[in-house]
Structures are given as C-alpha cells and as structure tokens.
Amino acid sequence: VVFVIQVGYEAGGREQAKHGEGIRQRCRRGTVTGSLQPHAGRIAEHPDAVRRQPRRCHDIAQEAFLKCWRHREEVLRVENLRAWIYRIALNTARDNRRNRWYQRRRPLEDACDYAAADPPQPCQTEQQEFLVHLRRAIAELRKDEREVFLLRQNADLTYEEIAQLRGVPVGTVKTQMRSALAKLRQALQQFAPQPAHDCQSLKRDLLE
Amino acid sequence: MKNCTEYQQLLLEHLYGLLEEDQRRELEAHLADCPACQSAQERAYQEQRWLAQAACWSFEDVRFEGPTSVRTGTAANRGG
C-alpha cells in the first residue's frame, strides 16, 4: 500500500524521532522537532484496519493525522504523546462511524474494499488460510473487545493507557481483553495449521 | 492448586499481562517444574505471534509524509 498523507510534525533537523518522548524532549529543547512518522504505521493499524476496509481505514488515518497536525502546538504540553495520538485516531474512527453519509454507502464500499483487499491468491498455503480465519475471528470480536485487543496488540499500550483512552476502568479493559483472547483462542485451536503441513515441510517431503 | 490443563488455559493471558501478581507467580512456579506446560507455553508464544501477524496485516508498507507546503515553508524558515 502506498499512502501519502498530509501529516508530519517536522520543521528541521535530519534526525527522525524514535518515539513520542523523543519528539517532546526535542521540542522542549527547541532544537529538533522530529516527526510523527514513527506512529504512522500504528495509526494505520487502528481497530478498523482489521475489518478488511483499507479504504475506510486510510480515510480515517488521514483524517486523524490531519487533526494531529492541526493540533501540533499541543504536543509540547501532552504528557503521553502516544495516548494522545491514539485518542485522536479513535475519536476520528467513532465520528466516522456516526457519519450518516458513510452509513448509507457502507455496504457497497465494504464489498468493494473486501474484493480489493483480498484478491484470489494463486497458491494459498495452509498458513495463509489460517491467517484469514484468524483475521476473521478478530473482525468478529465485539467492538469493545476488538478495540482493546488491537490497542494492546498493535499499539503496545498498557491496560491503564487503554482504559484512560477509552474512559473506562482498567478492570473493564482487562475483562474485555480476556473475553477477546478466549474467543481468539478458540479460533487458534480450531484453525491452527499442523506443523507437518507447512511449506517447508512440503518442500522437504518433495525433495526427499 | 490447579492442574496442568487449568494452568495452560492461563498461558495466553499470561503473555498478554493479564494475570494478577499471585496468579502469575503461581503459574511461573509451576512452569519451572512442568515440561508439559513448558511445551504449552511455546505453543502460546507461537499463538501470540500468529495473533500479531493477523492483527496488522497488509499495512506494513503504509508510509506517511509531511505536506510539501510545510516542508517547503520550514526550509524557508531555516534559510531565513
């Protein structure tokens, strides 16, 4: 996916910030401002990404990053930059879901996205099929479970940070995560490929 | 005291940092002495890798770039 977005907390310096803390420290020193680039991929992996809707995901990610850019002056005052970025992304995704115009055209758009995102593969290995099942299992999680799972898995946020982001108690977040893992474990056990059937094994069998 | 099946059901939650401190200690003490559960833990690691792979599919190549106008503007500022 090639995706250019109008975002970047960048003013000078060749050095790219490695993470949010680095950005803020450099901002405070006034020497280098850094970039939001290190967070870009993670924004793209926000909870809607897994629903096989790359176009929608990109729209949301682009909008979220534009908001980050518009509020870039706040970065200096933000305590937890990563959580700040994710809050913007989540709010943007929620706003997007509430958009009536989007709701009207979603069925057709989703169908198009599904087709575009998942073209027939000439040679699907068992592992690839397994991942398809697993992605479907993630997509079929309840919305709160999926959001918590992906924020933990992709964003590597702590449960405390996720609770703060979502405005719910930590216990609730952990319960949602446990529920998500219980469902995903079922999918793992149901569809996990057998080691003897992986590609390398098949190649070895053929060569022998 | 739990049996191996019960311990093994906690492994994925353990990897995702969901266990309470006393649960975690009990599980780790059991793992130290139980080859069957150590083997199950390896499977749990593999499951976690699969979940990680499934959760971030197809967006590995996404790149974001700053707007041209901003980059140009800041370059001008540095020059000025």
mmCIF file of C-alpha atoms in Angstrom, chain A residues 1 3 5-7 10-12 37 40-41 44-45 49-50 52 54 58 69 117 130-131 134-135 138 149-150 152-154 159 174 177-178 181 184-185 188 193, chain B residues 8-13 15-20 23 46-48 50-67 70-71 74-75 78:
data_model
loop_
_atom_site.group_PDB
_atom_site.id
_atom_site.type_symbol
_atom_site.label_atom_id
_atom_site.label_comp_id
_atom_site.label_asym_id
_atom_site.label_seq_id
_atom_site.Cartn_x
_atom_site.Cartn_y
_atom_site.Cartn_z
ATOM 1 C CA VAL A 1 0.000 0.000 0.000
ATOM 2 C CA PHE A 3 -0.173 6.032 1.028
ATOM 3 C CA ILE A 5 -0.740 11.715 3.999
ATOM 4 C CA GLN A 6 -0.559 15.363 4.899
ATOM 5 C CA VAL A 7 0.980 14.877 8.260
ATOM 6 C CA GLU A 10 8.515 18.342 11.177
ATOM 7 C CA ALA A 11 10.370 21.555 10.984
ATOM 8 C CA GLY A 12 14.025 20.819 10.782
ATOM 9 C CA GLN A 37 6.234 9.292 11.253
ATOM 10 C CA ALA A 40 2.153 6.414 11.267
ATOM 11 C CA GLY A 41 2.040 2.671 10.767
ATOM 12 C CA ALA A 44 -2.966 2.699 10.140
ATOM 13 C CA GLU A 45 -3.388 -0.368 12.304
ATOM 14 C CA ALA A 49 -7.929 -1.692 9.882
ATOM 15 C CA VAL A 50 -8.504 -5.320 10.556
ATOM 16 C CA ARG A 52 -10.827 -5.548 5.678
ATOM 17 C CA PRO A 54 -8.378 -0.470 3.804
ATOM 18 C CA HIS A 58 -6.887 5.104 5.191
ATOM 19 C CA TRP A 69 -1.164 18.228 12.526
ATOM 20 C CA ALA A 117 -8.138 -6.298 -0.167
ATOM 21 C CA PHE A 130 -5.242 -19.905 8.832
ATOM 22 C CA LEU A 131 -4.413 -16.210 8.997
ATOM 23 C CA LEU A 134 -7.738 -15.559 12.429
ATOM 24 C CA ARG A 135 -8.345 -12.139 10.912
ATOM 25 C CA ILE A 138 -10.581 -10.676 15.141
ATOM 26 C CA PHE A 149 -7.208 -6.223 21.699
ATOM 27 C CA LEU A 150 -5.797 -4.180 18.823
ATOM 28 C CA ARG A 152 -2.820 -3.774 23.152
ATOM 29 C CA GLN A 153 -1.513 -5.908 20.303
ATOM 30 C CA ASN A 154 -0.650 -3.267 17.741
ATOM 31 C CA TYR A 159 -4.110 -1.578 30.039
ATOM 32 C CA LYS A 174 -8.893 -6.396 31.234
ATOM 33 C CA MET A 177 -9.221 -8.365 26.718
ATOM 34 C CA ARG A 178 -9.776 -11.713 28.462
ATOM 35 C CA LEU A 181 -8.454 -13.767 23.978
ATOM 36 C CA LEU A 184 -9.370 -15.907 19.645
ATOM 37 C CA ARG A 185 -8.025 -18.958 21.428
ATOM 38 C CA LEU A 188 -6.465 -20.645 17.148
ATOM 39 C CA PRO A 193 -2.171 -25.375 10.879
ATOM 40 C CA GLN B 8 -2.329 -23.987 30.264
ATOM 41 C CA GLN B 9 -5.552 -22.068 29.819
ATOM 42 C CA LEU B 10 -3.880 -19.138 31.522
ATOM 43 C CA LEU B 11 -0.817 -19.042 29.294
ATOM 44 C CA LEU B 12 -2.117 -16.661 26.656
ATOM 45 C CA GLU B 13 -3.455 -14.301 29.302
ATOM 46 C CA LEU B 15 1.687 -13.485 27.749
ATOM 47 C CA TYR B 16 -0.662 -10.512 27.439
ATOM 48 C CA GLY B 17 -0.008 -9.414 31.007
ATOM 49 C CA LEU B 18 -3.496 -10.100 32.272
ATOM 50 C CA LEU B 19 -2.739 -12.226 35.320
ATOM 51 C CA GLU B 20 -2.777 -10.889 38.828
ATOM 52 C CA GLN B 23 -1.636 -15.915 39.717
ATOM 53 C CA GLN B 46 3.507 -19.160 18.639
ATOM 54 C CA GLU B 47 -0.162 -18.275 19.038
ATOM 55 C CA GLN B 48 0.780 -14.789 20.134
ATOM 56 C CA TRP B 50 0.078 -15.527 14.845
ATOM 57 C CA LEU B 51 -2.247 -13.061 16.509
ATOM 58 C CA ALA B 52 0.299 -10.288 15.990
ATOM 59 C CA GLN B 53 0.569 -11.211 12.331
ATOM 60 C CA ALA B 54 -3.184 -11.358 11.858
ATOM 61 C CA ALA B 55 -3.736 -8.069 13.649
ATOM 62 C CA CYS B 56 -1.553 -5.928 11.437
ATOM 63 C CA TRP B 57 -1.964 -7.452 8.015
ATOM 64 C CA SER B 58 -1.468 -5.549 4.786
ATOM 65 C CA PHE B 59 -0.419 -2.256 6.290
ATOM 66 C CA GLU B 60 3.283 -2.924 6.597
ATOM 67 C CA ASP B 61 4.078 -0.603 3.703
ATOM 68 C CA VAL B 62 1.986 2.334 4.782
ATOM 69 C CA ARG B 63 4.034 5.491 4.913
ATOM 70 C CA PHE B 64 3.077 8.972 5.902
ATOM 71 C CA GLU B 65 4.841 12.056 4.691
ATOM 72 C CA GLY B 66 4.603 15.643 5.714
ATOM 73 C CA PRO B 67 2.842 18.043 3.345
ATOM 74 C CA VAL B 70 5.001 22.607 5.231
ATOM 75 C CA ARG B 71 8.363 21.140 4.348
ATOM 76 C CA THR B 74 10.111 25.230 7.207
ATOM 77 C CA ALA B 75 13.043 25.019 4.852
ATOM 78 C CA ARG B 78 15.595 27.766 8.328
#
